[in-house]
PDB file of C-alpha atoms in Angstrom:
ATOM      1  CA  MET A 900    -123.678 -30.589 -26.642  1.00  0.00           C
ATOM      2  CA  GLN A 901    -124.696 -32.146 -29.946  1.00  0.00           C
ATOM      3  CA  ILE A 902    -125.998 -29.761 -32.598  1.00  0.00           C
ATOM      4  CA  LEU A 903    -128.446 -31.631 -34.817  1.00  0.00           C
ATOM      5  CA  LYS A 904    -128.512 -30.835 -38.540  1.00  0.00           C
ATOM      6  CA  LYS A 905    -130.911 -32.293 -41.080  1.00  0.00           C
ATOM      7  CA  ASN A 906    -128.707 -35.201 -42.182  1.00  0.00           C
ATOM      8  CA  ASP A 907    -127.626 -36.171 -38.673  1.00  0.00           C
ATOM      9  CA  PRO A 908    -128.927 -39.422 -37.135  1.00  0.00           C
ATOM     10  CA  ILE A 909    -131.309 -39.176 -34.184  1.00  0.00           C
ATOM     11  CA  ASP A 910    -131.075 -41.726 -31.377  1.00  0.00           C
ATOM     12  CA  ALA A 911    -132.603 -42.319 -27.954  1.00  0.00           C
ATOM     13  CA  SER A 912    -129.582 -40.960 -26.056  1.00  0.00           C
ATOM     14  CA  LEU A 913    -130.544 -37.439 -27.129  1.00  0.00           C
ATOM     15  CA  ALA A 914    -133.645 -37.574 -24.945  1.00  0.00           C
ATOM     16  CA  ARG A 915    -131.424 -38.019 -21.870  1.00  0.00           C
ATOM     17  CA  GLN A 916    -128.482 -35.845 -22.880  1.00  0.00           C
ATOM     18  CA  GLY A 917    -130.392 -32.968 -24.452  1.00  0.00           C
ATOM     19  CA  PHE A 918    -129.544 -31.364 -27.776  1.00  0.00           C
ATOM     20  CA  ILE A 919    -129.461 -28.277 -29.980  1.00  0.00           C
ATOM     21  CA  ALA A 920    -131.335 -28.493 -33.302  1.00  0.00           C
ATOM     22  CA  LEU A 921    -131.407 -26.265 -36.381  1.00  0.00           C
ATOM     23  CA  ILE A 922    -135.050 -25.761 -37.386  1.00  0.00           C
ATOM     24  CA  ASN A 923    -136.588 -23.940 -40.362  1.00  0.00           C
ATOM     25  CA  LYS A 924    -139.391 -21.876 -38.811  1.00  0.00           C
ATOM     26  CA  PRO A 925    -142.569 -22.016 -40.919  1.00  0.00           C
ATOM     27  CA  GLN A 926    -144.325 -18.821 -41.971  1.00  0.00           C
ATOM     28  CA  ASP A 927    -147.112 -17.568 -39.680  1.00  0.00           C
ATOM     29  CA  TRP A 928    -145.700 -19.436 -36.678  1.00  0.00           C
ATOM     30  CA  THR A 929    -144.266 -17.584 -33.702  1.00  0.00           C
ATOM     31  CA  SER A 930    -140.921 -18.790 -32.404  1.00  0.00           C
ATOM     32  CA  PHE A 931    -142.780 -19.907 -29.267  1.00  0.00           C
ATOM     33  CA  ASP A 932    -145.187 -21.945 -31.436  1.00  0.00           C
ATOM     34  CA  VAL A 933    -142.190 -23.930 -32.710  1.00  0.00           C
ATOM     35  CA  VAL A 934    -140.840 -24.454 -29.190  1.00  0.00           C
ATOM     36  CA  ASN A 935    -144.275 -25.515 -27.942  1.00  0.00           C
ATOM     37  CA  LYS A 936    -144.776 -27.947 -30.824  1.00  0.00           C
ATOM     38  CA  ILE A 937    -141.423 -29.624 -30.132  1.00  0.00           C
ATOM     39  CA  ARG A 938    -142.037 -29.691 -26.370  1.00  0.00           C
ATOM     40  CA  HIS A 939    -145.362 -31.511 -26.734  1.00  0.00           C
ATOM     41  CA  ALA A 940    -144.408 -33.767 -29.642  1.00  0.00           C
ATOM     42  CA  LEU A 941    -141.152 -34.966 -28.052  1.00  0.00           C
ATOM     43  CA  LYS A 942    -142.506 -34.976 -24.472  1.00  0.00           C
ATOM     44  CA  ILE A 943    -139.536 -32.923 -23.265  1.00  0.00           C
ATOM     45  CA  LYS A 944    -140.284 -30.283 -20.636  1.00  0.00           C
ATOM     46  CA  LYS A 945    -137.390 -27.899 -21.209  1.00  0.00           C
ATOM     47  CA  VAL A 946    -137.313 -26.448 -24.721  1.00  0.00           C
ATOM     48  CA  GLY A 947    -136.194 -22.956 -25.753  1.00  0.00           C
ATOM     49  CA  HIS A 948    -134.741 -20.993 -28.665  1.00  0.00           C
ATOM     50  CA  ALA A 949    -131.856 -18.608 -29.310  1.00  0.00           C
ATOM     51  CA  GLY A 950    -133.350 -15.577 -31.032  1.00  0.00           C
ATOM     52  CA  THR A 951    -136.910 -14.688 -32.008  1.00  0.00           C
ATOM     53  CA  LEU A 952    -138.177 -14.508 -35.583  1.00  0.00           C
ATOM     54  CA  ASP A 953    -141.321 -12.502 -36.376  1.00  0.00           C
ATOM     55  CA  PRO A 954    -144.335 -14.716 -37.204  1.00  0.00           C
ATOM     56  CA  PHE A 955    -144.469 -13.681 -40.884  1.00  0.00           C
ATOM     57  CA  ALA A 956    -140.747 -14.465 -41.311  1.00  0.00           C
ATOM     58  CA  THR A 957    -139.276 -17.865 -42.095  1.00  0.00           C
ATOM     59  CA  GLY A 958    -135.856 -19.359 -41.651  1.00  0.00           C
ATOM     60  CA  LEU A 959    -133.256 -20.576 -39.224  1.00  0.00           C
ATOM     61  CA  LEU A 960    -134.239 -20.973 -35.583  1.00  0.00           C
ATOM     62  CA  ILE A 961    -131.805 -22.580 -33.131  1.00  0.00           C
ATOM     63  CA  VAL A 962    -133.758 -24.697 -30.634  1.00  0.00           C
ATOM     64  CA  GLY A 963    -132.436 -26.301 -27.456  1.00  0.00           C
ATOM     65  CA  ALA A 964    -134.072 -29.188 -25.569  1.00  0.00           C
ATOM     66  CA  GLY A 965    -133.374 -30.666 -22.148  1.00  0.00           C
ATOM     67  CA  ARG A 966    -129.823 -29.833 -21.096  1.00  0.00           C
ATOM     68  CA  GLY A 967    -129.389 -28.183 -24.478  1.00  0.00           C
ATOM     69  CA  THR A 968    -131.302 -25.156 -23.190  1.00  0.00           C
ATOM     70  CA  ARG A 969    -128.266 -24.299 -21.038  1.00  0.00           C
ATOM     71  CA  ALA A 970    -126.164 -23.873 -24.175  1.00  0.00           C
ATOM     72  CA  LEU A 971    -128.548 -21.488 -25.973  1.00  0.00           C
ATOM     73  CA  SER A 972    -126.896 -18.350 -24.586  1.00  0.00           C
ATOM     74  CA  GLN A 973    -123.745 -19.008 -26.641  1.00  0.00           C
ATOM     75  CA  PHE A 974    -125.752 -18.425 -29.844  1.00  0.00           C
ATOM     76  CA  MET A 975    -127.471 -15.200 -28.765  1.00  0.00           C
ATOM     77  CA  ASN A 976    -124.687 -12.793 -29.720  1.00  0.00           C
ATOM     78  CA  LEU A 977    -123.831 -14.326 -33.092  1.00  0.00           C
ATOM     79  CA  ASP A 978    -124.231 -12.272 -36.267  1.00  0.00           C
ATOM     80  CA  LYS A 979    -127.238 -13.137 -38.408  1.00  0.00           C
ATOM     81  CA  THR A 980    -127.823 -13.136 -42.166  1.00  0.00           C
ATOM     82  CA  TYR A 981    -131.203 -12.423 -43.756  1.00  0.00           C
ATOM     83  CA  ARG A 982    -132.792 -12.251 -47.193  1.00  0.00           C
ATOM     84  CA  ALA A 983    -135.273  -9.392 -47.172  1.00  0.00           C
ATOM     85  CA  VAL A 984    -137.763  -8.276 -49.811  1.00  0.00           C
ATOM     86  CA  ILE A 985    -138.541  -4.585 -49.344  1.00  0.00           C
ATOM     87  CA  ARG A 986    -141.549  -2.868 -50.932  1.00  0.00           C
ATOM     88  CA  LEU A 987    -140.804   0.759 -51.789  1.00  0.00           C
ATOM     89  CA  GLY A 988    -143.540   3.390 -51.760  1.00  0.00           C
ATOM     90  CA  VAL A 989    -145.658   1.889 -48.960  1.00  0.00           C
ATOM     91  CA  GLU A 990    -145.352   2.556 -45.228  1.00  0.00           C
ATOM     92  CA  THR A 991    -147.181   0.637 -42.488  1.00  0.00           C
ATOM     93  CA  ASP A 992    -147.488   1.139 -38.748  1.00  0.00           C
ATOM     94  CA  THR A 993    -145.506  -2.065 -38.082  1.00  0.00           C
ATOM     95  CA  TYR A 994    -142.883  -1.363 -40.799  1.00  0.00           C
ATOM     96  CA  ASP A 995    -143.841  -4.680 -42.430  1.00  0.00           C
ATOM     97  CA  VAL A 996    -146.529  -6.344 -44.542  1.00  0.00           C
ATOM     98  CA  THR A 997    -148.619  -7.333 -41.507  1.00  0.00           C
ATOM     99  CA  GLY A 998    -149.396  -3.740 -40.549  1.00  0.00           C
ATOM    100  CA  LYS A 999    -151.898  -1.055 -41.495  1.00  0.00           C
ATOM    101  CA  VAL A1000    -150.909   1.093 -44.480  1.00  0.00           C
ATOM    102  CA  VAL A1001    -150.326   4.657 -43.290  1.00  0.00           C
ATOM    103  CA  LYS A1002    -148.780   6.213 -46.418  1.00  0.00           C
ATOM    104  CA  GLU A1003    -148.270   5.467 -50.116  1.00  0.00           C
ATOM    105  CA  GLN A1004    -146.013   7.305 -52.567  1.00  0.00           C
ATOM    106  CA  ASP A1005    -145.061   7.061 -56.224  1.00  0.00           C
ATOM    107  CA  THR A1006    -141.756   5.270 -56.864  1.00  0.00           C
ATOM    108  CA  GLN A1007    -141.430   5.642 -60.645  1.00  0.00           C
ATOM    109  CA  MET A1008    -138.535   8.067 -60.327  1.00  0.00           C
ATOM    110  CA  ILE A1009    -136.451   5.649 -58.220  1.00  0.00           C
ATOM    111  CA  THR A1010    -133.748   3.815 -60.165  1.00  0.00           C
ATOM    112  CA  ARG A1011    -131.686   0.736 -59.387  1.00  0.00           C
ATOM    113  CA  GLN A1012    -128.655   2.997 -58.998  1.00  0.00           C
ATOM    114  CA  ASP A1013    -130.517   5.114 -56.413  1.00  0.00           C
ATOM    115  CA  VAL A1014    -131.345   2.038 -54.347  1.00  0.00           C
ATOM    116  CA  GLU A1015    -127.860   0.536 -54.604  1.00  0.00           C
ATOM    117  CA  ALA A1016    -126.301   3.828 -53.502  1.00  0.00           C
ATOM    118  CA  VAL A1017    -128.419   3.950 -50.333  1.00  0.00           C
ATOM    119  CA  ILE A1018    -127.843   0.245 -49.588  1.00  0.00           C
ATOM    120  CA  ASN A1019    -124.092   0.828 -49.858  1.00  0.00           C
ATOM    121  CA  GLU A1020    -124.386   3.900 -47.636  1.00  0.00           C
ATOM    122  CA  MET A1021    -126.324   2.003 -44.945  1.00  0.00           C
ATOM    123  CA  GLN A1022    -123.450  -0.213 -43.832  1.00  0.00           C
ATOM    124  CA  GLY A1023    -121.208  -0.273 -40.796  1.00  0.00           C
ATOM    125  CA  GLU A1024    -122.043   0.924 -37.303  1.00  0.00           C
ATOM    126  CA  MET A1025    -125.208   2.999 -36.994  1.00  0.00           C
ATOM    127  CA  LEU A1026    -127.976   3.994 -34.618  1.00  0.00           C
ATOM    128  CA  GLN A1027    -131.361   2.360 -35.089  1.00  0.00           C
ATOM    129  CA  VAL A1028    -134.619   3.284 -33.337  1.00  0.00           C
ATOM    130  CA  PRO A1029    -136.565   0.149 -32.303  1.00  0.00           C
ATOM    131  CA  PRO A1030    -140.028  -0.045 -33.923  1.00  0.00           C
ATOM    132  CA  MET A1031    -143.107   0.511 -31.755  1.00  0.00           C
ATOM    133  CA  TYR A1032    -144.367  -2.923 -32.739  1.00  0.00           C
ATOM    134  CA  SER A1033    -141.591  -4.850 -31.011  1.00  0.00           C
ATOM    135  CA  ALA A1034    -141.057  -6.827 -27.808  1.00  0.00           C
ATOM    136  CA  LYS A1035    -138.554  -4.280 -26.494  1.00  0.00           C
ATOM    137  CA  LYS A1036    -139.648  -2.986 -23.093  1.00  0.00           C
ATOM    138  CA  ILE A1037    -139.921   0.604 -21.875  1.00  0.00           C
ATOM    139  CA  LYS A1038    -140.394   0.822 -18.084  1.00  0.00           C
ATOM    140  CA  GLY A1039    -141.318  -2.858 -18.040  1.00  0.00           C
ATOM    141  CA  GLN A1040    -143.987  -2.542 -20.734  1.00  0.00           C
ATOM    142  CA  PRO A1041    -143.493  -4.203 -24.156  1.00  0.00           C
ATOM    143  CA  LEU A1042    -143.655  -1.583 -26.901  1.00  0.00           C
ATOM    144  CA  TYR A1043    -146.149  -3.576 -28.976  1.00  0.00           C
ATOM    145  CA  LYS A1044    -148.710  -3.420 -26.142  1.00  0.00           C
ATOM    146  CA  LEU A1045    -148.452   0.373 -26.095  1.00  0.00           C
ATOM    147  CA  ALA A1046    -148.655   0.476 -29.903  1.00  0.00           C
ATOM    148  CA  ARG A1047    -151.862  -1.585 -29.887  1.00  0.00           C
ATOM    149  CA  LYS A1048    -153.394   1.053 -27.596  1.00  0.00           C
ATOM    150  CA  GLY A1049    -152.469   3.726 -30.127  1.00  0.00           C
ATOM    151  CA  LYS A1050    -149.671   5.101 -27.970  1.00  0.00           C
ATOM    152  CA  GLU A1051    -146.235   6.051 -29.230  1.00  0.00           C
ATOM    153  CA  VAL A1052    -143.335   6.673 -26.868  1.00  0.00           C
ATOM    154  CA  GLU A1053    -139.824   7.969 -27.389  1.00  0.00           C
ATOM    155  CA  ARG A1054    -137.356   5.134 -27.967  1.00  0.00           C
ATOM    156  CA  GLU A1055    -133.644   5.336 -27.321  1.00  0.00           C
ATOM    157  CA  PRO A1056    -131.632   4.668 -30.509  1.00  0.00           C
ATOM    158  CA  GLN A1057    -129.645   1.427 -30.320  1.00  0.00           C
ATOM    159  CA  LYS A1058    -126.178   0.899 -31.754  1.00  0.00           C
ATOM    160  CA  VAL A1059    -126.204  -1.855 -34.408  1.00  0.00           C
ATOM    161  CA  VAL A1060    -123.807  -2.992 -37.115  1.00  0.00           C
ATOM    162  CA  ILE A1061    -124.716  -3.775 -40.727  1.00  0.00           C
ATOM    163  CA  HIS A1062    -121.680  -5.884 -41.590  1.00  0.00           C
ATOM    164  CA  GLN A1063    -122.699  -6.469 -45.201  1.00  0.00           C
ATOM    165  CA  ALA A1064    -125.594  -5.403 -47.418  1.00  0.00           C
ATOM    166  CA  LYS A1065    -126.001  -6.578 -50.993  1.00  0.00           C
ATOM    167  CA  MET A1066    -128.808  -6.110 -53.509  1.00  0.00           C
ATOM    168  CA  LEU A1067    -129.904  -9.469 -54.902  1.00  0.00           C
ATOM    169  CA  SER A1068    -132.636  -8.314 -57.268  1.00  0.00           C
ATOM    170  CA  TRP A1069    -134.516  -5.191 -58.402  1.00  0.00           C
ATOM    171  CA  GLN A1070    -138.081  -5.567 -59.655  1.00  0.00           C
ATOM    172  CA  PRO A1071    -139.610  -2.173 -58.937  1.00  0.00           C
ATOM    173  CA  PRO A1072    -141.106  -1.428 -56.511  1.00  0.00           C
ATOM    174  CA  LEU A1073    -139.552  -4.536 -54.886  1.00  0.00           C
ATOM    175  CA  VAL A1074    -135.898  -4.811 -53.929  1.00  0.00           C
ATOM    176  CA  GLU A1075    -134.362  -7.976 -52.494  1.00  0.00           C
ATOM    177  CA  VAL A1076    -131.412  -7.492 -50.163  1.00  0.00           C
ATOM    178  CA  GLU A1077    -129.072  -9.844 -48.318  1.00  0.00           C
ATOM    179  CA  LEU A1078    -127.987  -8.462 -44.948  1.00  0.00           C
ATOM    180  CA  THR A1079    -125.498  -9.682 -42.359  1.00  0.00           C
ATOM    181  CA  VAL A1080    -126.109  -7.833 -39.109  1.00  0.00           C
ATOM    182  CA  SER A1081    -125.264  -7.723 -35.418  1.00  0.00           C
ATOM    183  CA  LYS A1082    -127.478  -8.873 -32.573  1.00  0.00           C
ATOM    184  CA  GLY A1083    -130.453  -6.583 -31.953  1.00  0.00           C
ATOM    185  CA  THR A1084    -130.787  -5.282 -35.521  1.00  0.00           C
ATOM    186  CA  TYR A1085    -134.400  -4.876 -36.682  1.00  0.00           C
ATOM    187  CA  ILE A1086    -134.717  -5.658 -40.379  1.00  0.00           C
ATOM    188  CA  ARG A1087    -138.147  -3.971 -40.383  1.00  0.00           C
ATOM    189  CA  THR A1088    -136.487  -0.772 -39.220  1.00  0.00           C
ATOM    190  CA  TYR A1089    -133.769  -1.196 -41.849  1.00  0.00           C
ATOM    191  CA  ALA A1090    -136.495  -1.374 -44.532  1.00  0.00           C
ATOM    192  CA  HIS A1091    -138.255   1.680 -43.092  1.00  0.00           C
ATOM    193  CA  ASP A1092    -135.021   3.681 -42.931  1.00  0.00           C
ATOM    194  CA  LEU A1093    -134.108   2.687 -46.493  1.00  0.00           C
ATOM    195  CA  GLY A1094    -137.438   4.078 -47.675  1.00  0.00           C
ATOM    196  CA  GLN A1095    -136.933   7.309 -45.747  1.00  0.00           C
ATOM    197  CA  LYS A1096    -133.499   7.853 -47.272  1.00  0.00           C
ATOM    198  CA  LEU A1097    -134.949   7.277 -50.754  1.00  0.00           C
ATOM    199  CA  GLY A1098    -137.763   9.718 -49.980  1.00  0.00           C
ATOM    200  CA  VAL A1099    -140.593   7.327 -50.879  1.00  0.00           C
ATOM    201  CA  GLY A1100    -141.068   5.210 -47.763  1.00  0.00           C
ATOM    202  CA  ALA A1101    -140.836   1.421 -47.598  1.00  0.00           C
ATOM    203  CA  MET A1102    -141.960  -1.650 -45.697  1.00  0.00           C
ATOM    204  CA  LEU A1103    -140.605  -5.164 -45.214  1.00  0.00           C
ATOM    205  CA  ALA A1104    -142.573  -7.532 -47.478  1.00  0.00           C
ATOM    206  CA  GLU A1105    -140.745 -10.841 -46.906  1.00  0.00           C
ATOM    207  CA  LEU A1106    -138.025 -12.033 -44.554  1.00  0.00           C
ATOM    208  CA  ALA A1107    -135.974 -15.227 -44.242  1.00  0.00           C
ATOM    209  CA  ARG A1108    -133.124 -15.805 -41.808  1.00  0.00           C
ATOM    210  CA  THR A1109    -130.500 -17.796 -43.684  1.00  0.00           C
ATOM    211  CA  LYS A1110    -127.586 -17.896 -41.258  1.00  0.00           C
ATOM    212  CA  ILE A1111    -126.735 -17.580 -37.552  1.00  0.00           C
ATOM    213  CA  GLY A1112    -122.987 -17.424 -37.051  1.00  0.00           C
ATOM    214  CA  ALA A1113    -121.627 -20.357 -39.079  1.00  0.00           C
ATOM    215  CA  PHE A1114    -124.941 -22.258 -39.075  1.00  0.00           C
ATOM    216  CA  CYS A1115    -126.899 -22.204 -42.355  1.00  0.00           C
ATOM    217  CA  LEU A1116    -130.572 -22.590 -43.214  1.00  0.00           C
ATOM    218  CA  GLU A1117    -129.661 -25.337 -45.708  1.00  0.00           C
ATOM    219  CA  GLU A1118    -128.526 -27.470 -42.749  1.00  0.00           C
ATOM    220  CA  SER A1119    -131.818 -27.131 -40.879  1.00  0.00           C
ATOM    221  CA  PHE A1120    -134.690 -29.566 -40.393  1.00  0.00           C
ATOM    222  CA  GLU A1121    -138.175 -28.822 -41.615  1.00  0.00           C
ATOM    223  CA  LEU A1122    -140.200 -28.778 -38.387  1.00  0.00           C
ATOM    224  CA  ASN A1123    -142.572 -31.646 -39.220  1.00  0.00           C
ATOM    225  CA  ALA A1124    -139.767 -33.766 -40.672  1.00  0.00           C
ATOM    226  CA  PHE A1125    -137.746 -33.347 -37.467  1.00  0.00           C
ATOM    227  CA  ILE A1126    -140.684 -34.421 -35.306  1.00  0.00           C
ATOM    228  CA  GLU A1127    -141.524 -37.423 -37.502  1.00  0.00           C
ATOM    229  CA  ASN A1128    -137.873 -38.495 -37.567  1.00  0.00           C
ATOM    230  CA  TRP A1129    -137.740 -38.271 -33.781  1.00  0.00           C
ATOM    231  CA  LYS A1130    -140.928 -40.305 -33.312  1.00  0.00           C
ATOM    232  CA  GLN A1131    -139.728 -43.016 -35.677  1.00  0.00           C
ATOM    233  CA  THR A1132    -136.299 -43.405 -34.078  1.00  0.00           C
ATOM    234  CA  VAL A1133    -136.841 -42.412 -30.430  1.00  0.00           C
ATOM    235  CA  GLY A1134    -140.579 -42.918 -29.949  1.00  0.00           C
ATOM    236  CA  GLN A1135    -143.481 -40.885 -28.628  1.00  0.00           C
ATOM    237  CA  GLY A1136    -141.697 -40.021 -25.396  1.00  0.00           C
ATOM    238  CA  ASP A1137    -141.199 -41.927 -22.147  1.00  0.00           C
ATOM    239  CA  GLU A1138    -140.393 -41.039 -18.554  1.00  0.00           C
ATOM    240  CA  ASP A1139    -136.735 -40.371 -19.412  1.00  0.00           C
ATOM    241  CA  HIS A1140    -137.841 -37.844 -22.046  1.00  0.00           C
ATOM    242  CA  LYS A1141    -140.173 -36.122 -19.617  1.00  0.00           C
ATOM    243  CA  ARG A1142    -137.342 -35.677 -17.128  1.00  0.00           C
ATOM    244  CA  ALA A1143    -134.984 -34.180 -19.727  1.00  0.00           C
TER     245      ALA A1143
END
């Protein structure tokens, strides 16, 4: 199955054979929004993705179309790398910038050395409690639906692995971190837990997924550029596309 990167040529055979494409998800789009846009623009019925990104996040999304959807499962378990900007001293109900502020604390006493020490400590295998605002299901009910009703339920801690964590910049109260993590790791929860260990709370302010396995964000198509390229070289979609 061909994996399309931004400098790869696009030709009509892809509509029949199916493909995998590396797409840079725009901010404020859900992963399903991207899939839906590609499905309608390319006139291909079967389109899916290999790993959800939160709407406020940007970055690498692996999309499969036509027969390419059958190959998506091979990408699901790959490690992922993120660049995260974490805001110390503010906690929200969603653990990120989209949520309601529930607590604020002074961070003036926190030093770069304090933050680096905790980042270094939070590596390797660990248990992580999924956030209430997540798609994880408890007894068939997505947690975020319960959270929106003001309900909080006990969540079983999940085993995750932080393979690598590195501070990229420190501009108090903001810290930028690069993280390489296992499947199922919530970066929002990582930010929350970092704040708890520092004693001042924290939330995730920005997030970009830069790598999935060996595939890099730099290799990805901008969504609109991919669609325009397709339309120019393959066309608006014909009966072969619709059957893909």
